[in-house]
Tab-separated table of C-alpha atoms and ligand atoms in Angstrom:
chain	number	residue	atom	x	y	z
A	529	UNK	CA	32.586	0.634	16.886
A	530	UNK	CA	33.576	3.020	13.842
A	531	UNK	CA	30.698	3.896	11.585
A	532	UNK	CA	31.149	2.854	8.166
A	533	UNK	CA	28.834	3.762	5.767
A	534	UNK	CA	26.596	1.169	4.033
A	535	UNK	CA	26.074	-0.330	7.696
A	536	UNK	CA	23.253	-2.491	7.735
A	537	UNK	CA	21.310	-2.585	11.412
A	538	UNK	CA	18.898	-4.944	12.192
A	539	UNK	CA	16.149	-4.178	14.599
A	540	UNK	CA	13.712	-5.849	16.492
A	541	UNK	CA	10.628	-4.537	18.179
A	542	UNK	CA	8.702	-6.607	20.784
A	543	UNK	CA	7.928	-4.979	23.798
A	544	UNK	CA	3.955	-4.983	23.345
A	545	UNK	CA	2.121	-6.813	21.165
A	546	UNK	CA	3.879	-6.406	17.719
A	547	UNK	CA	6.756	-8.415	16.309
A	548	UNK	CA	8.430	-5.766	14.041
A	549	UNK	CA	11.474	-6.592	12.467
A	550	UNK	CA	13.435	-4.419	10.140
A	551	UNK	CA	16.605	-3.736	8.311
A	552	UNK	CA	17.747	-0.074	7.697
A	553	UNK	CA	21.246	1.270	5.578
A	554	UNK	CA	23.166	4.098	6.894
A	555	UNK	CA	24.499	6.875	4.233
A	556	UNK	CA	26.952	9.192	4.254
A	557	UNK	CA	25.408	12.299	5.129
A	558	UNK	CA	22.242	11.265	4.650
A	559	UNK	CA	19.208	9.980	6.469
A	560	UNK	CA	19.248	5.895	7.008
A	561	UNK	CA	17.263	4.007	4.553
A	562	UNK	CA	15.200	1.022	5.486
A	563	UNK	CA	15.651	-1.907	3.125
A	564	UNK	CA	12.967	-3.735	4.439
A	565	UNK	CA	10.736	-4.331	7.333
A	566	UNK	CA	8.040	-7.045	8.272
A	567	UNK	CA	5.522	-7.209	11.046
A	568	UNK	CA	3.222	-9.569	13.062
A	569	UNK	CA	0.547	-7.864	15.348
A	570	UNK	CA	-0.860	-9.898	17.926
A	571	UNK	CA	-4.040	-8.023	18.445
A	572	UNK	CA	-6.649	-11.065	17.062
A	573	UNK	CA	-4.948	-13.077	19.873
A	574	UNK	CA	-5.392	-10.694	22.716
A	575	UNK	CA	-8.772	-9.658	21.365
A	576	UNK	CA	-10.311	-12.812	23.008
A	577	UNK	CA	-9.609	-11.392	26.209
A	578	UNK	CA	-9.904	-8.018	25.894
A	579	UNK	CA	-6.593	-6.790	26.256
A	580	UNK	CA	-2.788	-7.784	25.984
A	581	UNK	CA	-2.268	-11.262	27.854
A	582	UNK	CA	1.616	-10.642	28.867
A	583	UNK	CA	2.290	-14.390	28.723
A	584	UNK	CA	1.099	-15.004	25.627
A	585	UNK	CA	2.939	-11.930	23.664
A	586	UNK	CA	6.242	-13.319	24.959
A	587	UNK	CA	5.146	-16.709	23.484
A	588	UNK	CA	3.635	-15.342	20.977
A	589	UNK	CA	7.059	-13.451	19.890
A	590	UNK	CA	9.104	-15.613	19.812
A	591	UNK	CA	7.261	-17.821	17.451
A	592	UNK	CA	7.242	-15.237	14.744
A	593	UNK	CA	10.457	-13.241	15.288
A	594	UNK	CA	13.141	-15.210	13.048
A	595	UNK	CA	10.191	-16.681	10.090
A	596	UNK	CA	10.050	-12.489	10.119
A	597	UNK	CA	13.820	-12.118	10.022
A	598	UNK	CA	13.971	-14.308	7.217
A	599	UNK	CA	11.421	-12.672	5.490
A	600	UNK	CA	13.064	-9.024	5.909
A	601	UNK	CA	16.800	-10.279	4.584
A	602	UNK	CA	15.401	-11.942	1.724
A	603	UNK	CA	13.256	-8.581	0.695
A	604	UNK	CA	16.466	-6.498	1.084
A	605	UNK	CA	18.194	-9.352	-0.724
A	606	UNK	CA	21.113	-9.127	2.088
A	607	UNK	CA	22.644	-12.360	3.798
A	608	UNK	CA	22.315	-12.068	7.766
A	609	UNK	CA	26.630	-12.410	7.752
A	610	UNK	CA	26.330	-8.712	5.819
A	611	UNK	CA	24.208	-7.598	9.277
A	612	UNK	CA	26.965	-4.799	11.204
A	613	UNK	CA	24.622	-3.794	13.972
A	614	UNK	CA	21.625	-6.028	15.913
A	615	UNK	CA	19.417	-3.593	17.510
A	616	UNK	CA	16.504	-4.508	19.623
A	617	UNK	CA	13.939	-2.204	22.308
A	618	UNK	CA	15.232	-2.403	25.623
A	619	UNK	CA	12.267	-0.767	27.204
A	620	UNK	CA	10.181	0.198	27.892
A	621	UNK	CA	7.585	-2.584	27.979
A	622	UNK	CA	6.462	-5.980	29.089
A	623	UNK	CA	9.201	-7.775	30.579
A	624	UNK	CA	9.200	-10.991	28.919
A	625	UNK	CA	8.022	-9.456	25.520
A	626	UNK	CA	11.237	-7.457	25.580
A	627	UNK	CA	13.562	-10.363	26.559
A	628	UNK	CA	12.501	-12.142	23.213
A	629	UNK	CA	13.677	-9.068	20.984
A	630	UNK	CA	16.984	-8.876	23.436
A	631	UNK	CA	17.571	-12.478	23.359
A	632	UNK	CA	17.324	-12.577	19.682
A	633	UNK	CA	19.336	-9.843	19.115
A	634	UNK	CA	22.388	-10.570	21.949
A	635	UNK	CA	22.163	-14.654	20.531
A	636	UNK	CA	23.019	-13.446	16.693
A	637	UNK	CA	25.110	-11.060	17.360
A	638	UNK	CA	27.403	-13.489	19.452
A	639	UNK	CA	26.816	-15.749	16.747
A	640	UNK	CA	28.198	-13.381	14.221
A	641	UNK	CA	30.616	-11.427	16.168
A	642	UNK	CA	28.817	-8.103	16.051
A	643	UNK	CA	27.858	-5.669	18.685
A	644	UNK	CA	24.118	-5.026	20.152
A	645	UNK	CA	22.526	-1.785	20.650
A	646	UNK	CA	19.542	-1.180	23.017
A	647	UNK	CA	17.362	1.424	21.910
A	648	UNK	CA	14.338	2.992	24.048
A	649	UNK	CA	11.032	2.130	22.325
A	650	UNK	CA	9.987	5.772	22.636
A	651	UNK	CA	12.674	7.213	21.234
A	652	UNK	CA	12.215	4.556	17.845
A	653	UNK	CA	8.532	6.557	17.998
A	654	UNK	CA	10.450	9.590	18.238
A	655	UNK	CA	12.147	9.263	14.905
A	656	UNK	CA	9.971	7.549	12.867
A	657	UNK	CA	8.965	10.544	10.914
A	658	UNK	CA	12.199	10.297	9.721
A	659	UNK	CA	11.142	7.401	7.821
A	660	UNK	CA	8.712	9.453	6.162
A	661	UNK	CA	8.927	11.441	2.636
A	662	UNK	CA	9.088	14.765	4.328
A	663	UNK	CA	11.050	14.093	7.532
A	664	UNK	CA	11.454	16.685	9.830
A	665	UNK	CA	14.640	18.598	10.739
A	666	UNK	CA	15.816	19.368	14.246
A	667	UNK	CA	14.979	21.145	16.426
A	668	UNK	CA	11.359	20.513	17.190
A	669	UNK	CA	8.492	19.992	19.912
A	670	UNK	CA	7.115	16.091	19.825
A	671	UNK	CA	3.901	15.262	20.592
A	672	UNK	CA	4.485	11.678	21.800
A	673	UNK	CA	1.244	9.741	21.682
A	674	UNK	CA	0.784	6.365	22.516
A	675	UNK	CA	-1.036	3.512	24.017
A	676	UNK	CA	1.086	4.024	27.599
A	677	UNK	CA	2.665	7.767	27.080
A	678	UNK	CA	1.093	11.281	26.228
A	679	UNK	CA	4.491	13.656	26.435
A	680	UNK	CA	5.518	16.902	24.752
A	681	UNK	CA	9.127	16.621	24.272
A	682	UNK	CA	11.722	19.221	22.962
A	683	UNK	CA	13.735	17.250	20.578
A	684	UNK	CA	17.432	18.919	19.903
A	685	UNK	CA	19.008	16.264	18.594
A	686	UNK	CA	19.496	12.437	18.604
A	687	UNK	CA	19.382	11.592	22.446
A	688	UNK	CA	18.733	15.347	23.255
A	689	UNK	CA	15.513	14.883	24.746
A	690	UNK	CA	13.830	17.305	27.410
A	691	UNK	CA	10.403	16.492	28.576
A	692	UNK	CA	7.758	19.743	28.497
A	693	UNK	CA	4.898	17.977	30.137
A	694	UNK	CA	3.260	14.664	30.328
A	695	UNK	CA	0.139	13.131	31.356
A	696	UNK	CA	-0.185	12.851	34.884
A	697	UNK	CA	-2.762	9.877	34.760
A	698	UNK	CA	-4.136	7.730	31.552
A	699	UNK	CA	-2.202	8.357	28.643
A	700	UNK	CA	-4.075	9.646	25.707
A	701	UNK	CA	-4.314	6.546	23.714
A	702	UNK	CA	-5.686	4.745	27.560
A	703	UNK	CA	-8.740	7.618	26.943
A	704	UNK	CA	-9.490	6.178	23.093
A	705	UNK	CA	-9.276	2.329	24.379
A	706	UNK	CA	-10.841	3.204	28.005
A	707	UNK	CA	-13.588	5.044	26.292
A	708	UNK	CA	-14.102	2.223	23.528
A	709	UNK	CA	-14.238	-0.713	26.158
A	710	UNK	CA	-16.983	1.394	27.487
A	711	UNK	CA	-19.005	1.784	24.616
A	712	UNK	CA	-18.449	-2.173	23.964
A	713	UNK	CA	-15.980	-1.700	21.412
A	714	UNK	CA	-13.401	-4.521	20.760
A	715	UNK	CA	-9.693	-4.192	21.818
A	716	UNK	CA	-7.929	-2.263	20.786
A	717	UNK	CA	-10.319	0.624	21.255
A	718	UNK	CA	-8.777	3.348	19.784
A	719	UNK	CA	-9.017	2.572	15.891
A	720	UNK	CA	-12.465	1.092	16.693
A	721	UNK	CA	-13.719	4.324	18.462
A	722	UNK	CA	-12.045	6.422	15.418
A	723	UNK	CA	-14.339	4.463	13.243
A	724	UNK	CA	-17.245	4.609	14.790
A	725	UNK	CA	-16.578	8.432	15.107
A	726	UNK	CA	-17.111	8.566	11.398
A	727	UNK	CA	-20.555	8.593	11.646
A	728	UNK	CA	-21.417	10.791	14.515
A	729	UNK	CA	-21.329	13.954	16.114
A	730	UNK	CA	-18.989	15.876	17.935
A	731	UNK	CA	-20.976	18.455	19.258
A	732	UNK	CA	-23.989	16.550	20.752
A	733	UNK	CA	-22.384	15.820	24.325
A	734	UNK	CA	-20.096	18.046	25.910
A	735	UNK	CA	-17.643	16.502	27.486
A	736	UNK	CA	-14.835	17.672	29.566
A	737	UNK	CA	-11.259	18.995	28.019
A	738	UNK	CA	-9.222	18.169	31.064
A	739	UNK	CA	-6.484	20.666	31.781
A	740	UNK	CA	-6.939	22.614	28.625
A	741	UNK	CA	-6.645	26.128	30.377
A	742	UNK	CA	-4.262	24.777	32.933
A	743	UNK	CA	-1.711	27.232	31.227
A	744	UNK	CA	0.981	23.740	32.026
A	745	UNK	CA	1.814	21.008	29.470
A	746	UNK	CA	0.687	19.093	31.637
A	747	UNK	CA	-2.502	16.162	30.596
A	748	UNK	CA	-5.082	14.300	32.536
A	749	UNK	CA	-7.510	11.874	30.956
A	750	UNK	CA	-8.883	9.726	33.623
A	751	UNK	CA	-11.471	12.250	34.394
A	752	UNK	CA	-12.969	12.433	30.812
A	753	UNK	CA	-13.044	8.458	30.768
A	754	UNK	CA	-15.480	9.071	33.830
A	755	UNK	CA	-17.057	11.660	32.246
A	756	UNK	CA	-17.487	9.147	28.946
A	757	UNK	CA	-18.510	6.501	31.240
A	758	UNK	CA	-21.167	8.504	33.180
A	759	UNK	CA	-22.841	9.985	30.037
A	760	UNK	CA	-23.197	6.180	28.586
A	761	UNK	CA	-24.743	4.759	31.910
A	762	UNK	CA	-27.101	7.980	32.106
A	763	UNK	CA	-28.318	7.196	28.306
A	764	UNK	CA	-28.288	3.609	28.882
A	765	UNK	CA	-30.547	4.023	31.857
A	766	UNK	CA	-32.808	6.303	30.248
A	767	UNK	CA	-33.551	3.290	27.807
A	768	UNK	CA	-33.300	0.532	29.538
A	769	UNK	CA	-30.702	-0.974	27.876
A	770	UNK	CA	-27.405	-2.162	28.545
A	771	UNK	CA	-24.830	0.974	26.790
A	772	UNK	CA	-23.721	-1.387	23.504
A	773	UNK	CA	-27.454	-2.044	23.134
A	774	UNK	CA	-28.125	1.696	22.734
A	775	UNK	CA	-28.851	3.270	18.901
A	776	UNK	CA	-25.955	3.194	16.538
A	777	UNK	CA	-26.501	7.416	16.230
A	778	UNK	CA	-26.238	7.612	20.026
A	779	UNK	CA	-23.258	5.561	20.349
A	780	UNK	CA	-21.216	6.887	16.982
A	781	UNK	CA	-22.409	10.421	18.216
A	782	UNK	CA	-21.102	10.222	22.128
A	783	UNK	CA	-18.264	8.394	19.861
A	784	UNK	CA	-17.485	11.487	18.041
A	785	UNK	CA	-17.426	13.563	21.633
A	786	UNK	CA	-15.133	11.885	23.426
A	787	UNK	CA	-13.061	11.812	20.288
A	788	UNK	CA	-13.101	15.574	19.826
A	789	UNK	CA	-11.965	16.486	23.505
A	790	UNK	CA	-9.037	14.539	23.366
A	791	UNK	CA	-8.166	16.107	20.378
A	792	UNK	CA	-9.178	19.328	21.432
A	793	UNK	CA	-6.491	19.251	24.485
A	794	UNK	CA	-4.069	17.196	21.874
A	795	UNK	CA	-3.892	19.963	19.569
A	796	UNK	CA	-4.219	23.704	22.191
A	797	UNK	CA	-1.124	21.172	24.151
A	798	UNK	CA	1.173	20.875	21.036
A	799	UNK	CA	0.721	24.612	20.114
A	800	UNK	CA	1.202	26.068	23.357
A	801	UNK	CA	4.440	24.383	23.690
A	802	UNK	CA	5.313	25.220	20.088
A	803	UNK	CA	4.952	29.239	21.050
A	804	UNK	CA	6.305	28.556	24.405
A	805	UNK	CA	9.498	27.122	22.929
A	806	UNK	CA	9.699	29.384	20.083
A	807	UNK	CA	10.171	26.317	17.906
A	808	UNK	CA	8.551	26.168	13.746
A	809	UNK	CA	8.349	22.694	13.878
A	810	UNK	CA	6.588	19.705	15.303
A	811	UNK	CA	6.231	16.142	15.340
A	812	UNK	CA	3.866	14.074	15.868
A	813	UNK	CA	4.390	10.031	17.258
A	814	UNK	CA	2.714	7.190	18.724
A	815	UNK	CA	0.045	5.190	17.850
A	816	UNK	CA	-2.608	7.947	18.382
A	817	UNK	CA	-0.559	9.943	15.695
A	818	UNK	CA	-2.596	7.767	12.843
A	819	UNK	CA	-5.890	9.533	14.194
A	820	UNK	CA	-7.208	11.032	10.869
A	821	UNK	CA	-9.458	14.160	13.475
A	822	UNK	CA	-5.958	14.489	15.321
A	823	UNK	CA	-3.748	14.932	11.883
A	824	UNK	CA	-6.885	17.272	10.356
A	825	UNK	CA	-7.076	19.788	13.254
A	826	UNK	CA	-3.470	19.567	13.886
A	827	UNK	CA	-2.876	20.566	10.154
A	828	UNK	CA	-5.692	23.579	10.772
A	829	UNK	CA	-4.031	24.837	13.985
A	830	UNK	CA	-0.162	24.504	12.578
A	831	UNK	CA	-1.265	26.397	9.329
A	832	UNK	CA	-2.694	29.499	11.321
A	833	UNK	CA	0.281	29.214	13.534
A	834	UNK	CA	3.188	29.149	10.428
A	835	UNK	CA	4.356	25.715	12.497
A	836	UNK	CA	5.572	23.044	9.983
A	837	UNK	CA	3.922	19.390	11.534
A	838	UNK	CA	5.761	16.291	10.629
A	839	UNK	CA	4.137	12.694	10.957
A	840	UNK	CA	5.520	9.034	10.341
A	841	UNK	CA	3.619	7.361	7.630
A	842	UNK	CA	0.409	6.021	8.852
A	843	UNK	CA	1.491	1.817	8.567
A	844	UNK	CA	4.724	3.519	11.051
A	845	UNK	CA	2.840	5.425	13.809
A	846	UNK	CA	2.101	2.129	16.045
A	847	UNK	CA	4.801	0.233	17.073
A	848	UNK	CA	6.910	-1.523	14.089
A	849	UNK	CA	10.913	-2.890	13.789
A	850	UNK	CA	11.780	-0.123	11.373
A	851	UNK	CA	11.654	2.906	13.922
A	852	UNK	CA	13.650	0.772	16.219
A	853	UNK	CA	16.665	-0.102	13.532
A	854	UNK	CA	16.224	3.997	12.271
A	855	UNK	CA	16.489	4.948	15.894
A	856	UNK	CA	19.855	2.522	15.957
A	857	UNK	CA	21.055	3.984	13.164
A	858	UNK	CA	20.942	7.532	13.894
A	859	UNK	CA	21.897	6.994	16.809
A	860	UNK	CA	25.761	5.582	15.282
A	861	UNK	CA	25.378	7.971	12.754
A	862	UNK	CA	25.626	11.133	15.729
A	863	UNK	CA	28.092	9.061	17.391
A	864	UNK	CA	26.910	6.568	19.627
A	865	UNK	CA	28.870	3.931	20.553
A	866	UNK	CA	27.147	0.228	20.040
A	867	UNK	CA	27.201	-1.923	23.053
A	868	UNK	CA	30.203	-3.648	21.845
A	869	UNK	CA	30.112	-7.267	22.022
A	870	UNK	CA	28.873	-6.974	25.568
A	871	UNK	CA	25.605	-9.435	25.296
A	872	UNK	CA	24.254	-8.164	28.357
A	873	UNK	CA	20.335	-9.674	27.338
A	874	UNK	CA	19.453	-6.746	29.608
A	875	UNK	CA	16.282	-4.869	29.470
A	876	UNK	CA	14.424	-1.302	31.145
A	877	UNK	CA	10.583	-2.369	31.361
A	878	UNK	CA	10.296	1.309	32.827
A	879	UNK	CA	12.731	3.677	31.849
A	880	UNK	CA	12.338	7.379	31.631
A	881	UNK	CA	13.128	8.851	27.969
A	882	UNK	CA	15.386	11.907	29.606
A	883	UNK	CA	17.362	9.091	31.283
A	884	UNK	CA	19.016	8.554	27.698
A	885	UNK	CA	21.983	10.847	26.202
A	886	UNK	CA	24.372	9.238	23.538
A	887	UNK	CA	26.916	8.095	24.927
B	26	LIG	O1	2.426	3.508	19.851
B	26	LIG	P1	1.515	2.375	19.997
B	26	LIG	O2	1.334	1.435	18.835
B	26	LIG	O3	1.876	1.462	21.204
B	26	LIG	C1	2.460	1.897	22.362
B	26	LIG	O4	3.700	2.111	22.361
B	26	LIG	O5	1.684	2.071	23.327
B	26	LIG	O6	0.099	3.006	20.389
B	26	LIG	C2	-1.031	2.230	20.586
B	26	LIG	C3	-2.172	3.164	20.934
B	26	LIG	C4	-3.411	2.412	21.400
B	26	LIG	O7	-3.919	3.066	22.538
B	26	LIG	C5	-4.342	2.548	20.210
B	26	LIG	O8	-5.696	2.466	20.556
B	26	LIG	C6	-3.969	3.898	19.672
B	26	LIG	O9	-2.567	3.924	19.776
B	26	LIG	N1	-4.379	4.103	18.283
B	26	LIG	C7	-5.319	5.005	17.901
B	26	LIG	C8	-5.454	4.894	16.493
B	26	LIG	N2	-4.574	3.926	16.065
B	26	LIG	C9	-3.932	3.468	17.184
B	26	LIG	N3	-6.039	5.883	18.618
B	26	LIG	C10	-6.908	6.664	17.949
B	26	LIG	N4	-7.089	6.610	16.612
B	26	LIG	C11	-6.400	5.749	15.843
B	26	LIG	N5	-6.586	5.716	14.529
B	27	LIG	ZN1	4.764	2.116	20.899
């Protein structure tokens, strides 16, 4: 497909449990802009149960995807016919979730005789920051940071990914909600723990940094979720309570602690492979990314180290349509050919982000 400019993609996100639809502009030698974007998050629903009910975030999708479609043409004032480009997460992600943003996608654009693109969800998280007011240029290190994926990432280009390190157990964002649950937070953990953090402590337990001197890029959390959960049982038995029933200092304080080692490993990560690259610049992604401790010391540690730190804008860090359309869209704009009108309703539910190029 030849890039024009002025083409409009539309994206949809739905491999979790947000509906995120969006519709970006591509500009001659520019960045893409987004027109609009509009977004459904499921989390009341799967707070009932504690956690994301597959099932019901397929169902769940594909109620609200086209009332959201509607919702983003009419804000961008733009008629779906004027739509160039359908764009939707392949993967990866929940199976069924991701079939209802494929389906949707493959079923208009065979209804208006317009090609698909499939873009990986992590690479949409990727660029986001390019959505922001001071996006980032490449190259740069990315600190990927969500509820599934803690990787450091040298970013060249568009689709010139190579992975630095990873976690080789629970994913950062696993430690906030693992650690929440634990304390008797609601799903999803992570904001909730950030909150209660607030109020407490970060110095009154010591918890472990897992892997911080490692001298790899490496991350492990499972062992401070342990650590987390043997500290709470150990207070909890000492009064004889059950560990939500324990005082609001003790819990905001041990809160604050587990908090402050994730960081801790977060931010001495990200800067080692900063110096190790020789890189100036990095980003930061993922739903962790809106951590207000994880954005303060990152801003510290980058200052002292002359490294520029980039970030999406807070309502972008956790999953939304618009990174997925501005991931579409830069990826045409360096030359990627759109799927054609190949309507292939195909999807990667794993799918390693090295695996993609441009091609
Ligand atoms: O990127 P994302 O929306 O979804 C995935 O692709 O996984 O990330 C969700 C993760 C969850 O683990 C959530 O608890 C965490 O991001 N999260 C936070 C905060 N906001 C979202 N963790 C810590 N502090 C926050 N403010
Ligand atoms: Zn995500």
């Amino acid at each position: 497909m030849l890039m024009k400019n002025g083409t409009l993609v539309l994206g949809f996100e739905s491999s979790c449990d947000e509906t995120g639809v969006a519709l970006v502009e591509t500009r001659a030698g520019q960045l893409p802009v987004l027109l609009a974007h509009a977004l459904h998050s499921q989390v009341e629903m799967h707070s009932a149960y504690g956690g994301v009910v597959p099932e019901l975030a397929s169902r769940d999708h594909i109620r609200r995807v086209l009332p959201l479609t509607k919702q983003v043409l009419a804000d961008a004032r733009r008629d779906l016919a004027e739509v160039d480009v359908l764009a939707f997460t392949r993967g990866p992600g929940l199976a069924g979730a991701l079939l209802v943003g494929s389906g949707v996608a493959c079923a208009l654009a065979a209804a208006l005789g317009r090609p698909v693109l499939g873009v990986h969800h992590l690479e949409g998280h990727l660029l986001s920051p390019f959505l922001s007011r001071d996006p980032p240029q490449f190259p740069f290190v990315a600190l990927l940071v969500s509820g599934g994926h803690t990787q450091l990432m040298q970013v060249d280009g568009v689709g010139r990914y190579s992975l630095l390190g990873e976690t080789i157990d629970d994913a950062a964002g696993e430690a906030f909600d693992k650690s929440a649950k634990l304390l008797g937070l609601a799903y999803p953990g992570g904001p909730a723990l950030a909150r209660l953090a607030e109020q407490g402590d970060p110095s009154a337990f010591n918890l472990p940094r897992p892997l911080l001197k490692s001298g790899d890029l490496d991350f492990s959390f499972a062992g401070l979720k342990t650590a987390v959960m043997m500290q709470a049982k150990k207070l909890a038995l000492g009064a004889s309570c059950a560990v939500e029933a324990l005082p609001a200092k003790v819990l905001s304080d041990l809160a604050a602690a587990t908090q402050a080692a994730i960081v801790d490993v977060l931010v001495k990560k990200a800067l080692t492979a900063v110096s190790q690259t020789g890189l100036t610049r990095l980003v930061v992604a993922g739903g962790v990314g809106a951590n207000r401790v994880l954005r303060e010391h990152l801003d510290a540690a980058c200052a002292a180290a002359r490294v520029r730190v980039h970030y999406p804008e807070l309502q972008l860090c956790t999953d939304n349509g618009a990174m997925i359309a501005m991931a579409a869209a830069m990826r045409l704009q360096s030359g990627q050919q759109a799927a054609s009108l190949e309507y292939a309703f195909d999807v990667k539910p794993r799918w390693p982000l090295e695996d993609i190029g441009i091609s």
